[in-house]
Short mmCIF file of C-alpha atoms in Angstrom, two decimals:
data_model
loop_
_atom_site.label_atom_id
_atom_site.label_comp_id
_atom_site.label_asym_id
_atom_site.label_seq_id
_atom_site.Cartn_x
_atom_site.Cartn_y
_atom_site.Cartn_z
CA PHE A 1 0.00 0.00 0.00
CA ARG A 2 3.00 2.30 0.48
CA PHE A 3 4.45 1.75 -3.02
CA SER A 4 5.38 5.13 -4.58
CA HIS A 5 3.83 7.00 -1.65
CA ILE A 6 7.05 7.77 0.25
CA SER A 7 8.27 11.32 -0.38
CA ASP A 8 11.96 10.58 0.29
CA PRO A 9 13.36 8.70 -2.77
CA GLN A 10 15.98 6.92 -0.67
CA ARG A 11 13.39 5.65 1.81
CA GLU A 12 11.15 4.61 -1.08
CA GLU A 13 13.97 2.52 -2.51
CA GLU A 14 14.75 1.01 0.90
CA TYR A 15 11.08 0.17 1.34
CA ARG A 16 11.00 -1.67 -1.99
CA GLN A 17 14.24 -3.52 -1.29
CA ARG A 18 13.09 -4.73 2.11
CA PHE A 19 9.65 -5.68 0.86
CA ALA A 20 11.12 -7.79 -1.94
CA ALA A 21 13.66 -9.39 0.39
CA LEU A 22 11.10 -10.35 3.03
CA LEU A 23 7.87 -11.09 1.20
CA ASN A 24 6.63 -13.22 -1.67
CA TYR A 25 3.01 -12.03 -1.57
CA ALA A 26 1.46 -8.58 -1.90
CA THR A 27 -2.08 -7.29 -1.48
CA LEU A 28 -3.11 -4.35 -3.66
CA GLY A 29 -5.92 -2.04 -2.59
CA PHE A 30 -9.01 -1.63 -4.76
CA TYR A 31 -11.16 0.37 -2.32
CA TRP A 32 -13.74 1.81 -4.66
CA ALA A 33 -14.01 5.36 -3.30
CA GLY A 34 -10.29 5.97 -3.61
CA TYR A 35 -9.70 3.80 -6.66
CA GLU A 36 -12.34 5.52 -8.78
CA PRO A 37 -12.86 8.96 -7.19
CA GLU A 38 -14.23 10.21 -10.51
CA ARG A 39 -16.82 8.04 -12.18
CA GLY A 40 -15.45 6.13 -15.15
CA LYS A 41 -11.81 6.91 -14.33
CA PRO A 42 -10.35 4.09 -12.19
CA ARG A 43 -6.69 4.44 -11.28
CA TYR A 44 -5.41 1.56 -13.38
CA GLU A 45 -2.06 3.15 -14.17
CA TYR A 46 -0.86 3.04 -10.58
CA THR A 47 -1.91 -0.60 -10.19
CA ASP A 48 -0.11 -1.47 -13.42
CA GLN A 49 3.13 -0.07 -11.96
CA VAL A 50 2.82 -2.05 -8.72
CA VAL A 51 1.86 -5.29 -10.49
CA ASP A 52 4.79 -4.99 -12.90
CA TRP A 53 7.21 -4.42 -10.03
CA CYS A 54 5.80 -7.36 -8.08
CA HIS A 55 6.13 -9.70 -11.05
CA GLN A 56 9.69 -8.54 -11.67
CA ASN A 57 10.46 -9.52 -8.08
CA ARG A 58 8.53 -12.82 -8.19
CA ILE A 59 5.89 -11.58 -5.78
CA THR A 60 2.38 -13.02 -6.11
CA VAL A 61 -0.31 -10.34 -6.25
CA LYS A 62 -3.78 -10.33 -4.75
CA GLY A 63 -6.54 -7.73 -5.09
CA HIS A 64 -8.61 -6.48 -2.13
CA PRO A 65 -11.54 -5.70 -1.86
CA LEU A 66 -13.96 -5.48 -4.79
CA ALA A 67 -17.35 -5.34 -3.05
CA TRP A 68 -17.66 -3.87 0.44
CA ASP A 69 -20.24 -1.64 2.10
CA HIS A 70 -17.65 0.42 4.00
CA PRO A 71 -17.47 4.19 3.23
CA ALA A 72 -14.07 3.54 1.63
CA SER A 73 -15.87 1.41 -0.93
CA SER A 74 -18.87 3.68 -1.54
CA PRO A 75 -17.85 6.52 -3.89
CA ASN A 76 -19.60 9.82 -3.28
CA TRP A 77 -20.85 9.79 -6.87
CA LEU A 78 -23.01 6.69 -6.37
CA PRO A 79 -26.73 7.46 -6.78
CA ASP A 80 -28.32 8.18 -3.42
CA ASP A 81 -32.03 7.92 -2.89
CA SER A 82 -31.98 6.85 0.73
CA ALA A 83 -35.29 8.55 1.44
CA GLY A 84 -37.20 6.86 -1.36
CA ALA A 85 -34.99 3.78 -1.77
CA SER A 86 -36.46 3.24 -5.23
CA SER A 87 -35.85 0.07 -7.19
CA SER A 88 -34.26 2.04 -10.03
CA HIS A 89 -31.80 3.50 -7.55
CA PHE A 90 -30.80 0.03 -6.40
CA ASP A 91 -30.64 -1.26 -9.98
CA GLU A 92 -28.13 1.43 -10.89
CA ILE A 93 -25.88 0.68 -7.91
CA GLU A 94 -26.01 -3.03 -8.77
CA ARG A 95 -25.06 -2.28 -12.37
CA LEU A 96 -22.15 -0.10 -11.29
CA SER A 97 -20.87 -2.50 -8.62
CA THR A 98 -21.05 -5.65 -10.73
CA GLY A 99 -19.63 -3.78 -13.71
CA ARG A 100 -16.66 -2.68 -11.64
CA VAL A 101 -15.98 -6.26 -10.52
CA ARG A 102 -16.26 -7.53 -14.08
CA ASP A 103 -14.01 -4.85 -15.57
CA ILE A 104 -11.26 -5.07 -12.97
CA ILE A 105 -10.99 -8.84 -12.88
CA ALA A 106 -11.06 -9.12 -16.68
CA ARG A 107 -8.49 -6.34 -17.10
CA PHE A 108 -5.97 -7.92 -14.74
CA LYS A 109 -6.58 -11.54 -15.76
CA GLY A 110 -3.28 -13.39 -15.78
CA ARG A 111 -1.64 -10.64 -13.72
CA ILE A 112 -3.85 -10.65 -10.63
CA ASP A 113 -5.64 -13.95 -10.23
CA ILE A 114 -6.41 -13.93 -6.49
CA TRP A 115 -9.24 -11.71 -5.27
CA ASP A 116 -11.06 -10.82 -2.08
CA VAL A 117 -14.28 -10.42 -4.03
CA VAL A 118 -16.61 -9.64 -1.13
CA ASN A 119 -15.41 -8.19 2.16
CA GLU A 120 -17.21 -8.50 5.49
CA PRO A 121 -20.72 -9.50 4.37
CA THR A 122 -21.68 -10.50 7.92
CA ASP A 123 -22.20 -6.96 9.11
CA LEU A 124 -24.24 -4.78 6.77
CA THR A 125 -25.59 -2.52 9.51
CA ARG A 126 -22.49 -0.61 10.60
CA PHE A 127 -22.52 2.13 7.99
CA SER A 128 -24.90 4.44 6.18
CA ASN A 129 -24.11 5.09 2.53
CA PRO A 130 -25.57 4.14 -0.88
CA MET A 131 -23.52 0.94 -1.18
CA ASN A 132 -24.56 -0.15 2.29
CA THR A 133 -28.23 0.65 1.73
CA TRP A 134 -28.30 -1.49 -1.40
CA ALA A 135 -26.31 -4.37 0.15
CA ARG A 136 -28.51 -4.38 3.24
CA GLN A 137 -31.73 -4.68 1.28
CA LEU A 138 -30.23 -7.57 -0.71
CA GLY A 139 -28.92 -9.45 2.32
CA GLY A 140 -25.52 -10.93 3.01
CA VAL A 141 -25.86 -14.15 1.01
CA PRO A 142 -27.40 -12.67 -2.19
CA PHE A 143 -24.98 -9.72 -2.09
CA THR A 144 -22.04 -12.10 -1.88
CA ALA A 145 -23.36 -14.62 -4.40
CA LEU A 146 -24.03 -11.93 -7.00
CA HIS A 147 -20.48 -10.59 -7.01
CA LEU A 148 -18.89 -14.04 -6.93
CA LYS A 149 -20.92 -15.04 -9.99
CA VAL A 150 -19.77 -11.98 -11.90
CA ALA A 151 -16.17 -12.50 -10.83
CA ARG A 152 -16.20 -16.15 -11.91
CA ALA A 153 -17.51 -15.25 -15.35
CA ALA A 154 -14.82 -12.59 -15.76
CA ASN A 155 -11.99 -15.01 -14.95
CA PRO A 156 -13.00 -18.67 -14.53
CA GLY A 157 -9.48 -19.59 -13.43
CA ALA A 158 -9.15 -17.01 -10.67
CA THR A 159 -8.97 -17.83 -6.97
CA LEU A 160 -11.99 -16.11 -5.46
CA LEU A 161 -12.40 -15.40 -1.74
CA VAL A 162 -14.99 -14.16 0.69
CA ASN A 163 -13.29 -12.34 3.55
CA ASP A 164 -14.54 -11.44 7.02
CA TYR A 165 -13.38 -10.35 10.46
CA ARG A 166 -15.91 -12.58 12.22
CA THR A 167 -15.06 -16.18 12.96
CA ASP A 168 -18.35 -16.99 14.69
CA PRO A 169 -21.61 -18.49 13.34
CA PRO A 170 -22.79 -15.50 11.22
CA TYR A 171 -19.81 -15.89 8.86
CA PHE A 172 -20.10 -19.67 8.81
CA ASP A 173 -23.80 -19.33 7.97
CA ILE A 174 -23.17 -16.95 5.06
CA LEU A 175 -20.54 -19.23 3.55
CA ASN A 176 -22.81 -22.21 3.95
CA GLY A 177 -25.71 -20.25 2.48
CA LEU A 178 -23.74 -19.75 -0.73
CA ARG A 179 -24.02 -23.41 -1.70
CA ALA A 180 -25.78 -23.94 -5.01
CA GLY A 181 -26.45 -27.56 -5.86
CA GLY A 182 -23.95 -28.57 -3.20
CA LYS A 183 -21.14 -26.52 -4.77
CA LEU A 184 -19.55 -23.43 -3.27
CA PRO A 185 -18.85 -20.42 -5.53
CA PHE A 186 -15.60 -19.45 -3.80
CA ASP A 187 -12.19 -21.15 -3.93
CA ALA A 188 -10.82 -20.17 -0.53
CA LEU A 189 -12.19 -18.43 2.53
CA GLY A 190 -10.57 -15.46 4.15
CA LEU A 191 -10.24 -15.06 7.90
CA GLN A 192 -9.10 -11.86 9.54
CA SER A 193 -7.20 -12.06 12.79
CA HIS A 194 -7.01 -8.54 14.17
CA MET A 195 -5.66 -9.24 17.64
CA HIS A 196 -6.23 -5.82 19.17
CA GLY A 197 -6.88 -7.35 22.56
CA GLY A 198 -3.84 -9.62 22.61
CA GLY A 199 -2.50 -12.53 20.61
CA TRP A 200 -4.75 -15.47 19.89
CA PRO A 201 -3.89 -18.60 21.88
CA LEU A 202 -2.85 -21.42 19.59
CA GLN A 203 -5.88 -23.35 20.75
CA ARG A 204 -8.11 -20.67 19.25
CA VAL A 205 -6.20 -20.75 15.96
CA TRP A 206 -6.66 -24.52 15.86
CA GLU A 207 -10.37 -24.33 16.67
CA VAL A 208 -11.05 -21.66 14.03
CA CYS A 209 -9.21 -23.63 11.36
CA ASP A 210 -10.87 -26.86 12.41
CA ASN A 211 -14.31 -25.25 12.28
CA TYR A 212 -13.85 -23.75 8.82
CA SER A 213 -12.23 -26.88 7.43
CA TYR A 214 -15.87 -27.95 7.05
CA PHE A 215 -15.89 -26.19 3.68
CA GLY A 216 -13.10 -28.35 2.35
CA GLY A 217 -10.99 -25.61 0.77
CA PRO A 218 -7.95 -23.50 1.60
CA ILE A 219 -8.12 -21.04 4.48
CA HIS A 220 -6.31 -17.73 4.04
CA PHE A 221 -5.43 -15.60 7.04
CA THR A 222 -5.93 -12.39 5.10
CA GLU A 223 -5.48 -9.62 7.67
CA THR A 224 -3.45 -9.97 10.84
CA THR A 225 -2.86 -7.28 13.44
CA ILE A 226 -0.78 -7.66 16.59
CA VAL A 227 -0.45 -4.44 18.56
CA SER A 228 3.00 -3.46 19.81
CA GLY A 229 1.82 -1.63 22.90
CA ALA A 230 -1.18 -0.99 25.08
CA ARG A 231 -4.53 -0.86 23.40
CA LEU A 232 -5.88 2.61 22.72
CA PRO A 233 -8.48 3.89 25.21
CA SER A 234 -11.26 3.89 22.61
CA PRO A 235 -12.13 0.40 21.42
CA ILE A 236 -11.09 -0.35 17.86
CA ARG A 237 -13.67 -2.41 16.07
CA GLU A 238 -12.09 -5.47 14.52
CA GLY A 239 -12.35 -5.27 10.78
#
């Protein structure tokens, strides 16, 4: 996320050298509000630079996230009819959201083939914005299934993930609810482990992995936070 954002050229070069020396995997941000601040003008050029550098250094690239109801993923140019909540309003947001997923995955096919397609579908009540209003009226399972279907059509060979900060029944239920004819539409499931209150005991790691092994696919620990000091006075919501 810091690539080309360090003002000191020497520190930028040191950052790149250390990243390449330490890591073989990089996550690139596709948060809609910042990635396409002006409608119809996504910032593909910057991503192209980062992807090229990663490939030159044999670093596997993943994209995150494509569909999320957070304010960071709800551009201010999305149609907003929160008072009327008309069907045409929702139809337009659906067209824009699914179109974005389709365009991005197809454009980077062969260069980015791992995607957090839907992020945090368990909690569609935290925010208030056009993306959230639409997602909430759809529901967690349909919202997730819709974007996974579009992503699969755009790149049948991609590794598609659903990603969430919850490891309790609501997430399990959404993943299980995605079954269609006994088949799941995702290739791996993403688990966040933001340990703001202290490191997870190994027993918890084991239990979480054992629980989600039910789905029979790979488990990715997608986001991990271990604080280096005392927790801040105001609680930080995981996720």
